[in-house]
CSV table of C-alpha atoms and ligand atoms in Angstrom, one decimal:
chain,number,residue,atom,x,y,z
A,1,UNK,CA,-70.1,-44.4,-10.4
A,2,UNK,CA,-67.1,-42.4,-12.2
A,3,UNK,CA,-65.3,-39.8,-10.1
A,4,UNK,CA,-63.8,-37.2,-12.6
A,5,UNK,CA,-60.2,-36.5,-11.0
A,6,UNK,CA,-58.7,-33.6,-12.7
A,7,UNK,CA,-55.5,-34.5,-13.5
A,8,UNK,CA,-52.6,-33.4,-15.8
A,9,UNK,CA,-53.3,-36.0,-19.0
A,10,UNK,CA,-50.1,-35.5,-21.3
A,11,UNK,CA,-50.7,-34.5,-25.1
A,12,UNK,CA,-49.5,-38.1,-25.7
A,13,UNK,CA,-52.1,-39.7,-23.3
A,14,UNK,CA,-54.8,-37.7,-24.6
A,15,UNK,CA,-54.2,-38.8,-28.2
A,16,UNK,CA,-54.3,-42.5,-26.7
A,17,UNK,CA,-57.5,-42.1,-25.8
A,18,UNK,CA,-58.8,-41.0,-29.0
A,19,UNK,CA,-57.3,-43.9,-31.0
A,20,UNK,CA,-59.2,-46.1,-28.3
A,21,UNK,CA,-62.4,-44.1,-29.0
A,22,UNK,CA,-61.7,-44.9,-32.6
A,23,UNK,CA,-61.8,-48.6,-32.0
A,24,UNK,CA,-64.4,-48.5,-29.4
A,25,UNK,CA,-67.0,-47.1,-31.9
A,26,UNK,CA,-65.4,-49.5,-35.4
A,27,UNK,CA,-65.7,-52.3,-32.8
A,28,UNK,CA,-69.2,-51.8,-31.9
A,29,UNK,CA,-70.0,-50.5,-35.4
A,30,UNK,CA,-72.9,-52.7,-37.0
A,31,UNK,CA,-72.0,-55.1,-40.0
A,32,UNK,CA,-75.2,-52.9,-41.6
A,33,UNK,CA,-73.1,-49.3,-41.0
A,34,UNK,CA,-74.9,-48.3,-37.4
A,35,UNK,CA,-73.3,-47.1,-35.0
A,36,UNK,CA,-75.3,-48.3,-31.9
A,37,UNK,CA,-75.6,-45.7,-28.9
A,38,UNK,CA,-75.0,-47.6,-26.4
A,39,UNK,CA,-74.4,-51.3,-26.8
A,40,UNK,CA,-75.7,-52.6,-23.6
A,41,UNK,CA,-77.8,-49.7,-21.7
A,42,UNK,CA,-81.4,-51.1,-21.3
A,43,UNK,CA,-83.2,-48.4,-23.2
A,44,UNK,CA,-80.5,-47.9,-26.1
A,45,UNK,CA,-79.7,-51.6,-27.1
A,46,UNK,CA,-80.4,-52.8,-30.6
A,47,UNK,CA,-81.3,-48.7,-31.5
A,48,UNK,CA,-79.0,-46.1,-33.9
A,49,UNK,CA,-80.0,-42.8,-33.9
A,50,UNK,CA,-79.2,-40.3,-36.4
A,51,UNK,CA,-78.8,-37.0,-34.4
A,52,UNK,CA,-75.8,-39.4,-32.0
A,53,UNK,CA,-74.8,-41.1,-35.4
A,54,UNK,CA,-74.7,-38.2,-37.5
A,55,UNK,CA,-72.1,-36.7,-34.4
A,56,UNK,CA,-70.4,-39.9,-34.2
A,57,UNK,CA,-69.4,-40.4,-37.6
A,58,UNK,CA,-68.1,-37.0,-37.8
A,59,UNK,CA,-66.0,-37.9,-35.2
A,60,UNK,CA,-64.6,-40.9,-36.9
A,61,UNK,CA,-64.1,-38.4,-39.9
A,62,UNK,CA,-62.4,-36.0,-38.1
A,63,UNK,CA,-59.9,-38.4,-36.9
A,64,UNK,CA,-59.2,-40.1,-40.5
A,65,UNK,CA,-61.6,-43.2,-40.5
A,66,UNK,CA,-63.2,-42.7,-43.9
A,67,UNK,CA,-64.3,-46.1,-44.2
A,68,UNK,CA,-66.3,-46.1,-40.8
A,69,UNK,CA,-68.1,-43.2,-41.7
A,70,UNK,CA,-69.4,-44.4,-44.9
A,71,UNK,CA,-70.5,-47.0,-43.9
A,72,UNK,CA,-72.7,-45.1,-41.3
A,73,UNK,CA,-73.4,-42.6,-44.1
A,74,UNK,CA,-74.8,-45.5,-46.8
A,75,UNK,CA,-77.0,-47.2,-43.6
A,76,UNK,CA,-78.5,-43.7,-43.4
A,77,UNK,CA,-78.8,-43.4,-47.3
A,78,UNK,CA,-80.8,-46.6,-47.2
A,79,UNK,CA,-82.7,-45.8,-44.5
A,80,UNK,CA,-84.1,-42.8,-46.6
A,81,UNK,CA,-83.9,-43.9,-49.8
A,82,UNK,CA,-85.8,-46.8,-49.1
A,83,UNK,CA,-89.1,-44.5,-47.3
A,84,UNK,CA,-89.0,-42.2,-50.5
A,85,UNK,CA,-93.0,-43.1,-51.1
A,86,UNK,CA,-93.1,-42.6,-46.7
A,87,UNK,CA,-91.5,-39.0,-47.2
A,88,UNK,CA,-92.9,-38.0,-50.6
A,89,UNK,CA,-96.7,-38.4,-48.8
A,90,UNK,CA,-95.3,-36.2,-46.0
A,91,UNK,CA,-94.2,-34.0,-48.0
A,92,UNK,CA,-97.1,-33.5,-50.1
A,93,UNK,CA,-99.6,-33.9,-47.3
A,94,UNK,CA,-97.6,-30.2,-45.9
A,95,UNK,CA,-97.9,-28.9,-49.0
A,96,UNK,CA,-101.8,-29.6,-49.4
A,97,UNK,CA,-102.1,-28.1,-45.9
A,98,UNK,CA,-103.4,-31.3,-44.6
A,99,UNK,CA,-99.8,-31.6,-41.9
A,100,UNK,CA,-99.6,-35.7,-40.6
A,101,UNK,CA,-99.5,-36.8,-37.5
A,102,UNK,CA,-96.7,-36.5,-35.7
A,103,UNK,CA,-96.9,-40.6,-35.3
A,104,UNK,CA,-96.3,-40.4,-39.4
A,105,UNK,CA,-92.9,-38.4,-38.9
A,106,UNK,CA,-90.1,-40.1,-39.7
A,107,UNK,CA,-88.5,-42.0,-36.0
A,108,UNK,CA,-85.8,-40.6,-34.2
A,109,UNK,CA,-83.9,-43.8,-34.0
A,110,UNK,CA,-83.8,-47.1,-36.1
A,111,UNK,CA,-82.7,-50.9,-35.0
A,112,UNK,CA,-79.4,-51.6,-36.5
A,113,UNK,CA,-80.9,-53.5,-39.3
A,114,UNK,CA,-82.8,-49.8,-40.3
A,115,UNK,CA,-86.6,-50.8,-39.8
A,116,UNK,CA,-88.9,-48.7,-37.1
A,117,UNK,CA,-88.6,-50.9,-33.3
A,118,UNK,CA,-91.5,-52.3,-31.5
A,119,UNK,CA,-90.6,-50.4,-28.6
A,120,UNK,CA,-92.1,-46.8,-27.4
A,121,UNK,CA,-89.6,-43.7,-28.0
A,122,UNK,CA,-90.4,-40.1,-28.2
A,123,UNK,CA,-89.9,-40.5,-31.8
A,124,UNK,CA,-90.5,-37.6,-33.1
A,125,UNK,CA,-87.5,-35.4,-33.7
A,126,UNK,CA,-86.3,-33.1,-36.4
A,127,UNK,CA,-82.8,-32.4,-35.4
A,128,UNK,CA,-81.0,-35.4,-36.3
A,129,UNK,CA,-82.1,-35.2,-40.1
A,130,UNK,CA,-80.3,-31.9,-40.4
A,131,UNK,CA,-77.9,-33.0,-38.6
A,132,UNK,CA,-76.9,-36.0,-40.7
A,133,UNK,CA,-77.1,-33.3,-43.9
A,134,UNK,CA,-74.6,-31.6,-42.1
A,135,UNK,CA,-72.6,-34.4,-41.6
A,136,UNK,CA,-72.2,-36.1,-45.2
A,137,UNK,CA,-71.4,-33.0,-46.5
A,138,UNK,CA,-69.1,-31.9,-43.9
A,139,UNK,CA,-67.1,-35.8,-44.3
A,140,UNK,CA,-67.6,-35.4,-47.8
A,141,UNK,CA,-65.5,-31.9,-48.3
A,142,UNK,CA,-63.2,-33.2,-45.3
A,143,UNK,CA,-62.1,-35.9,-47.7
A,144,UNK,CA,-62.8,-34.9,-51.1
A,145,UNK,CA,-65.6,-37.2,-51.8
A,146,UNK,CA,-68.1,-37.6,-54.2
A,147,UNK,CA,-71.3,-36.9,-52.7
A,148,UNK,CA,-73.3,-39.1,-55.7
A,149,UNK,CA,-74.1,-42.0,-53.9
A,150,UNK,CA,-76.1,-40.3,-51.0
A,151,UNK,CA,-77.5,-37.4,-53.2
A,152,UNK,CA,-80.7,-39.2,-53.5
A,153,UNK,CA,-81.1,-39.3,-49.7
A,154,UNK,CA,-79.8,-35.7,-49.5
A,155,UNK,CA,-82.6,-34.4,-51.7
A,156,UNK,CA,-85.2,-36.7,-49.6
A,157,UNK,CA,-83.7,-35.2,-46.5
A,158,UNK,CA,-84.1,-31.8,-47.7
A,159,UNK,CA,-87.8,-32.0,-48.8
A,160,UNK,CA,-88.7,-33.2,-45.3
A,161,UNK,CA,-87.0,-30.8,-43.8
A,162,UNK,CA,-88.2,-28.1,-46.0
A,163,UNK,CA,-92.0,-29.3,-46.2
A,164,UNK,CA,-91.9,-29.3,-41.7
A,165,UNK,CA,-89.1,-27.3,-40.2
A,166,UNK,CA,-91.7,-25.4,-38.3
A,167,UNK,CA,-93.2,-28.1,-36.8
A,168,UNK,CA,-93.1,-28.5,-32.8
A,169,UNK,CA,-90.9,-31.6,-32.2
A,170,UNK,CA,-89.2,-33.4,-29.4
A,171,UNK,CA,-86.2,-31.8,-28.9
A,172,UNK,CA,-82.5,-33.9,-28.2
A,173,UNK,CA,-83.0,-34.7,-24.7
A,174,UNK,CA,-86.4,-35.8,-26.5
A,175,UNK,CA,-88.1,-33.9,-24.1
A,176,UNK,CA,-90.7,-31.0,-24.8
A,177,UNK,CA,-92.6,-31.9,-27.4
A,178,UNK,CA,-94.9,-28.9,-27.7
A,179,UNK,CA,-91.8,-26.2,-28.3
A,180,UNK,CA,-89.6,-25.5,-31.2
A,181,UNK,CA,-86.1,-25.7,-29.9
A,182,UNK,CA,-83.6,-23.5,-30.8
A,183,UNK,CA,-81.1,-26.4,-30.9
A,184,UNK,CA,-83.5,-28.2,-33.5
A,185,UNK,CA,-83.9,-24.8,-35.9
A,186,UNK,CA,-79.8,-24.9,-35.4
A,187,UNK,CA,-79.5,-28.5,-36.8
A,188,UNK,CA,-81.7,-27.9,-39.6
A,189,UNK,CA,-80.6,-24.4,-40.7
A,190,UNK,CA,-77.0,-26.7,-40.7
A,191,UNK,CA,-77.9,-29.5,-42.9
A,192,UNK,CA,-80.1,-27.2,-45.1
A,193,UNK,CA,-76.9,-24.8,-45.8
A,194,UNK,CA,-75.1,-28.0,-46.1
A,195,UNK,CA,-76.9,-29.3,-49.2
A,196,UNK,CA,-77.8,-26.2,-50.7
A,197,UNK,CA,-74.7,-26.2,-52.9
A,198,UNK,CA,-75.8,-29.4,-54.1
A,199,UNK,CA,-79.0,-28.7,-55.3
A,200,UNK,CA,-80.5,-27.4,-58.3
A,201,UNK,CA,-84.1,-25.3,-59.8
A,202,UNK,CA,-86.9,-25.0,-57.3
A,203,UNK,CA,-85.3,-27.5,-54.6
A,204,UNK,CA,-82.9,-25.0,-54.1
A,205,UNK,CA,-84.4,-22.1,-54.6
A,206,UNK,CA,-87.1,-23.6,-51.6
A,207,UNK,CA,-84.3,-24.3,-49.7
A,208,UNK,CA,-82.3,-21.1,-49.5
A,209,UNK,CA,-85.6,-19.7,-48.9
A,210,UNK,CA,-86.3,-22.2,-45.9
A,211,UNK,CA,-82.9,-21.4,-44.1
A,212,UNK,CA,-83.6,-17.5,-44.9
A,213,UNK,CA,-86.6,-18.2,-42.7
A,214,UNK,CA,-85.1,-20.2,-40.0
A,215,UNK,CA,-82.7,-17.8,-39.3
A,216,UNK,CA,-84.6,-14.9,-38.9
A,217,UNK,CA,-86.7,-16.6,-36.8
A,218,UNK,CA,-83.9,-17.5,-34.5
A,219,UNK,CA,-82.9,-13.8,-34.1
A,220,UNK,CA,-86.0,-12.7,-33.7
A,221,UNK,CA,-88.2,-15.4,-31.2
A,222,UNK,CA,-84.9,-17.2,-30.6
A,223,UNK,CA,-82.4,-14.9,-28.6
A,224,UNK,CA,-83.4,-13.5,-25.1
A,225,UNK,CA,-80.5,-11.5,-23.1
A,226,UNK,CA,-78.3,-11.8,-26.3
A,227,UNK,CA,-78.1,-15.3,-26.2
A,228,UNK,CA,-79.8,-17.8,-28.1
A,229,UNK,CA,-82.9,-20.0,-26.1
A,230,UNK,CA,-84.2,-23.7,-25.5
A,231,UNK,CA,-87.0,-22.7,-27.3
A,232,UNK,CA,-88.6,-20.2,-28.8
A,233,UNK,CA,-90.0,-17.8,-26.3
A,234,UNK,CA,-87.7,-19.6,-23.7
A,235,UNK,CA,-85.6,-17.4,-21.6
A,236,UNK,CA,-83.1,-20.9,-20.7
A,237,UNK,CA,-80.3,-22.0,-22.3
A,238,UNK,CA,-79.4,-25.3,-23.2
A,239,UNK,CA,-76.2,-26.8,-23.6
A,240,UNK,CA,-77.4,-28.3,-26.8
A,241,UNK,CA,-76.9,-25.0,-28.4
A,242,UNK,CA,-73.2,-25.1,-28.1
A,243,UNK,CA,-73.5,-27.5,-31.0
A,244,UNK,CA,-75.3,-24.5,-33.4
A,245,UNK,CA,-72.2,-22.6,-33.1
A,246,UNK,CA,-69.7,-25.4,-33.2
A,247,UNK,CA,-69.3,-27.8,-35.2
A,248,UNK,CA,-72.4,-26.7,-36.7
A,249,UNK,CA,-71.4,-23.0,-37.6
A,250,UNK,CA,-75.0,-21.4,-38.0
A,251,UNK,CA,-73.6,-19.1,-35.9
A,252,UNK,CA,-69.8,-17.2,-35.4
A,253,UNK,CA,-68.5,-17.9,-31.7
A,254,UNK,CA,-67.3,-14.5,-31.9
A,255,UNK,CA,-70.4,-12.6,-33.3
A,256,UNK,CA,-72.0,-11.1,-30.6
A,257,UNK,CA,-75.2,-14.0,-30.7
A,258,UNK,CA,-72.1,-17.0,-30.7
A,259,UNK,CA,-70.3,-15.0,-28.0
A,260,UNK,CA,-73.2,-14.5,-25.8
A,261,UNK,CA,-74.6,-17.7,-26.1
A,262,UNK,CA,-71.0,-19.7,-25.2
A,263,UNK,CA,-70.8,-17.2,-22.0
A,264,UNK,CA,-74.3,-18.0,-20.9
A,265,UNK,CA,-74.1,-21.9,-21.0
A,266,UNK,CA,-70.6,-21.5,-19.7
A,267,UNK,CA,-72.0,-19.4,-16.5
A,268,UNK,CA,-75.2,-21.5,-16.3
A,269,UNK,CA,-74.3,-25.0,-17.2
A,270,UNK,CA,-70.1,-25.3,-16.5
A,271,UNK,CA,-69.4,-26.9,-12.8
A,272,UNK,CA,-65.8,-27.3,-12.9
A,273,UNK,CA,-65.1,-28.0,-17.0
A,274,UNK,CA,-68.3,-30.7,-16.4
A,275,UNK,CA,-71.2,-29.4,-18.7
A,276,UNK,CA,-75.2,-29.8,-17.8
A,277,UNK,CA,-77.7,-30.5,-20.2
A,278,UNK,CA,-80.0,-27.6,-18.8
A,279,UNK,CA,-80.5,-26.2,-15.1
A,280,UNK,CA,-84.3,-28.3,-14.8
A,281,UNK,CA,-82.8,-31.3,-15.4
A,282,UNK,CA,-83.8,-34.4,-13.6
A,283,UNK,CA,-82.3,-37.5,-15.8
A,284,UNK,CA,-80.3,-39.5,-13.6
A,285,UNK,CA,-80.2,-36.6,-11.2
A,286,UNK,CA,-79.2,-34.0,-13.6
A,287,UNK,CA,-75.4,-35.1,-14.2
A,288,UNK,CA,-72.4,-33.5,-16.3
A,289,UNK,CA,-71.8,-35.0,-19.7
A,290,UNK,CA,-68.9,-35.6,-21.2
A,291,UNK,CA,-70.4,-35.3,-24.6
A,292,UNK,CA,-71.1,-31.6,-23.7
A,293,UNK,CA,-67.7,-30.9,-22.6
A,294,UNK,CA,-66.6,-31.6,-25.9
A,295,UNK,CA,-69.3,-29.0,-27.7
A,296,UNK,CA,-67.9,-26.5,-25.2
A,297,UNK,CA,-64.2,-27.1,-26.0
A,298,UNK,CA,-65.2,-26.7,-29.6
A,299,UNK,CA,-66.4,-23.7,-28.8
A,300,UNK,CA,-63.8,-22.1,-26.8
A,301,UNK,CA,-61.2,-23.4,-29.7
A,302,UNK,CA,-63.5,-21.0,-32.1
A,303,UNK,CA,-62.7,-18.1,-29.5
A,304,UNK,CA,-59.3,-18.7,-29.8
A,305,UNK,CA,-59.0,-20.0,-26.0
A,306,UNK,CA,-56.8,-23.4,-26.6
A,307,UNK,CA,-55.9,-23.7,-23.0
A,308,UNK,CA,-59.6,-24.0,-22.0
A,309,UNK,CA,-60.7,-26.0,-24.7
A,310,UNK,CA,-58.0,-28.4,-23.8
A,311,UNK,CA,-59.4,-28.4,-20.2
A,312,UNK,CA,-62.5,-30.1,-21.5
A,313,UNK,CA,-61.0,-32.4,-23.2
A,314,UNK,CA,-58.7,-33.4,-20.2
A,315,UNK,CA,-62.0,-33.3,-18.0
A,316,UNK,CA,-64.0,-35.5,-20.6
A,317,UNK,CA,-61.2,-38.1,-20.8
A,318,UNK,CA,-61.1,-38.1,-16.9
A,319,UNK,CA,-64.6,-39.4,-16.9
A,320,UNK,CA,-63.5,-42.5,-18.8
A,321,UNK,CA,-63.7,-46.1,-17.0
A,322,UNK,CA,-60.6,-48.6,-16.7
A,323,UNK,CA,-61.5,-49.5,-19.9
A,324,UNK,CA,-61.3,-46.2,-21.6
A,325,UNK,CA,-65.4,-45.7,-22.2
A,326,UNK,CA,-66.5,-43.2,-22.1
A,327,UNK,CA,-70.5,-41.9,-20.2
A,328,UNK,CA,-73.2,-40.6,-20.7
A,329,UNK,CA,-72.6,-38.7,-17.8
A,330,UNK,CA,-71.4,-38.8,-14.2
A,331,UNK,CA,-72.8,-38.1,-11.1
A,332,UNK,CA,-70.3,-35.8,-8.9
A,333,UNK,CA,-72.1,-32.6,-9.6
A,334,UNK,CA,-75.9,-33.2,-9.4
A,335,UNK,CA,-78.6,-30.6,-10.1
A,336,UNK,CA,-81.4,-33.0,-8.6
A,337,UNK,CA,-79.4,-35.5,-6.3
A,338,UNK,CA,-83.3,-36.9,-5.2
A,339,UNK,CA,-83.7,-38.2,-9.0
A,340,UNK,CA,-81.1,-40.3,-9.5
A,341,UNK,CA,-82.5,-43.6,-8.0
A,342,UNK,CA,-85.7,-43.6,-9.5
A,343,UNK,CA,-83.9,-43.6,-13.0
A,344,UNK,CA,-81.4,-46.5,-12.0
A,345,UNK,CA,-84.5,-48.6,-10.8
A,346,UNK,CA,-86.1,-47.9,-14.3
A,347,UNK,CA,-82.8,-48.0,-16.4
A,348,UNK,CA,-80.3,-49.5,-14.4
A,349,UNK,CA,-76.4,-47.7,-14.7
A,350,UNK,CA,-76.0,-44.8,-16.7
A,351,UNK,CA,-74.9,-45.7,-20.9
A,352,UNK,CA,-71.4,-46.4,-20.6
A,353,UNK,CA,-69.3,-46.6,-23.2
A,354,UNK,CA,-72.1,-44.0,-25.0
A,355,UNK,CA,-71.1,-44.1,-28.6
A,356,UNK,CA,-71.7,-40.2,-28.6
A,357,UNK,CA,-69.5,-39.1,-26.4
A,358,UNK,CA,-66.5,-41.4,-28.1
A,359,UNK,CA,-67.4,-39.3,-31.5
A,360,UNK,CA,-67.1,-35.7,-29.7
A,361,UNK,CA,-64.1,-36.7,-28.2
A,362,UNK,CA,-62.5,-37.4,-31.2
A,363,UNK,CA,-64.0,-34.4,-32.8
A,364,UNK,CA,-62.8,-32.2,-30.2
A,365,UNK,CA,-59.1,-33.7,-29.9
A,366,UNK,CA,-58.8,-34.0,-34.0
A,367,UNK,CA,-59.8,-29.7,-33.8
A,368,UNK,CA,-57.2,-29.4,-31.5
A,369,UNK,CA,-54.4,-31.2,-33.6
A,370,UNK,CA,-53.7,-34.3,-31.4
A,371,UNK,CA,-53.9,-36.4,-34.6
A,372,UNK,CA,-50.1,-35.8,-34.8
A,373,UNK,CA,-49.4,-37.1,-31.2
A,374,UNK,CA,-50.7,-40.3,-31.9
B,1,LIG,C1,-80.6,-38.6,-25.0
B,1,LIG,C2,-80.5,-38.4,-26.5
B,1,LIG,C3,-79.7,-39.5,-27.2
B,1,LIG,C4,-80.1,-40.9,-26.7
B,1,LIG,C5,-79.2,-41.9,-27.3
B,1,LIG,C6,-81.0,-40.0,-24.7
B,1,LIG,O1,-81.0,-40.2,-23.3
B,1,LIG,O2,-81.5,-37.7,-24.4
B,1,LIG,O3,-80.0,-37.2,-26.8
B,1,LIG,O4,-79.9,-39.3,-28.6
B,1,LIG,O5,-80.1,-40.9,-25.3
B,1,LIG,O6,-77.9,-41.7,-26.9
């Protein structure tokens, strides 16, 4: 088990680490352009999904691997491009009023080679598709790209999105099924502004509309105290909806919505510079994430506050093994100590390296300028 020892890394050190996250993640990228989660965790082997993926490769972006990224960006592409008759049906099946199953929604997560796995998953997520919208457009303008190649898969992307945003889903922890998570509206009000630039006649017309929607529905069923909730009607936060303020900028950290929302999951969810996912948790005992850390130093870089968001940095790279990988979390701080064994017995150690928490690393230190150090 990692103990995180807060110590003084250098600038220097720091950058290091990133370069090693770098080739962590191009070493374990697939030949087909996945990144897999977690090479060898039990539950994660063989499995890319695109809300980590999406994160990942904007990571890899961030910190000047073009190359890696599009690769992850065309394995999407295909991925879509190659249901168009799958999404098309859902589409049109929401439009006729006649909604499918959620077992019909597009998976969460795909085997490297991009079909759907055998094995069981709370499959049903939204976030990751706006997300990845996001993303290619975000690595696209980065590097002055052409967008061409993925624009069929954009378009795709948005329909879905469009056609079922409303929809109850899982949410990231894939947890929750029945609610509509404020995290999940974030991603897709993201990847919807995202592509709207892109887009022409009634496609864009729908989806200005759509994000109108979504975001009056966050301020209205979405904010409690100030702050915006795990779900709608929630009073919680979650630390998942760091990300809507930074990197996904739905929200201003310093609008008073951004503002309140940083303080709450800083008050709530911060031990020591290590982030919770929420206070209920239970996974593995309910442990910090370093992936978190990162979505929080993002965040306090928005407010202006370097210093801090350098602490999360130095506190995620503290929870790196000898051989610089990065968890999925770590156990020193435990909201449900009693948990942890059952999950080890079931799952065996904790994801380590977790692809994820490379890519927000990288994010993090590229935001804060340590590309130079390196
Ligand atoms: C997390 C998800 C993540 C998946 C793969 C799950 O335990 O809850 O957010 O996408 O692992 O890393």
């Amino acid at each position: 088990m990692t103990a995180v020892e807060s110590r003084a890394w250098t600038l220097t050190e720091l950058a290091a680490l990133a370069d090693s996250s770098l080739d962590t993640i191009v070493s374990l990228q697939d030949p087909s352009g996945a990144y897999p989660a977690s090479p060898t965790f039990s539950a994660y082997r063989g499995y890319s999904w695109f809300r980590d993926g999406a994160f990942i490769a904007d990571g890899v972006s961030a910190w000047g691997d073009t190359a890696s990224a599009d690769r992850f960006h065309d394995w999407c592409s295909r991925i879509l491009v190659s249901r168009r008759a799958h999404i098309e049906g859902i589409v049109a099946a929401a439009a006729a009023g006649i909604p499918v199953p959620d077992s019909e929604m597009l998976p969460t997560r795909f085997t490297l080679q991009g079909e759907e796995g055998a094995d069981e998953w709370w499959d049903f997520q939204l976030d990751g598709y706006g997300t990845w919208l996001w993303g290619v457009v975000e690595h696209a303008n980065r590097h002055t790209l052409s967008l061409e190649s993925w624009q069929d898969a954009i378009e795709l992307t948005v329909d879905y999105l469009v056609s079922s945003w409303r929809r109850p889903c899982f949410d990231w922890w894939e947890e929750s099924a029945d609610q509509v998570h404020g995290s999940t509206l974030g991603c897709i009000a993201a990847g919807l502004a995202a592509a709207s630039p892109t887009l022409t006649g009634d496609r864009a017309d729908a989806t200005r509309a759509a994000l109108q929607e979504i975001r009056g529905l966050l301020r209205q069923r979405g904010v409690v105290d100030g702050h915006l909730t795990k779900w709608l009607g929630s009073p919680e936060v979650d630390a998942s909806l760091l990300s809507v303020i930074r990197p996904l900028g739905v929200f201003p950290a310093e609008g008073s919505i951004g503002a309140a929302t940083i303080a709450a999951i800083d008050a709530q969810l911060n031990v020591g510079g290590g982030v919770h996912r929420y206070l209920a948790d239970t996974f593995y005992g309910g442990g910090q994430w370093p992936l978190l850390s990162c979505f929080l130093g993002l965040n306090f870089l928005a407010l202006g506050d370097r210093d801090r968001a350098l602490d999360e940095l130095r506190w995620a790279a503290a929870t790196a093994t000898a051989l610089n990988e990065l968890p999925e979390q770590v156990q020193q701080h435990l909201l449900e100590p009693r948990k942890m064994q059952e999950w080890l017995d079931r799952w065996g150690t904790v994801a380590t390296p977790l692809l994820w928490s490379h890519g927000m690393f990288l994010r993090l230190a590229a935001d804060l300028g340590l590309k130079a150090t390196s």
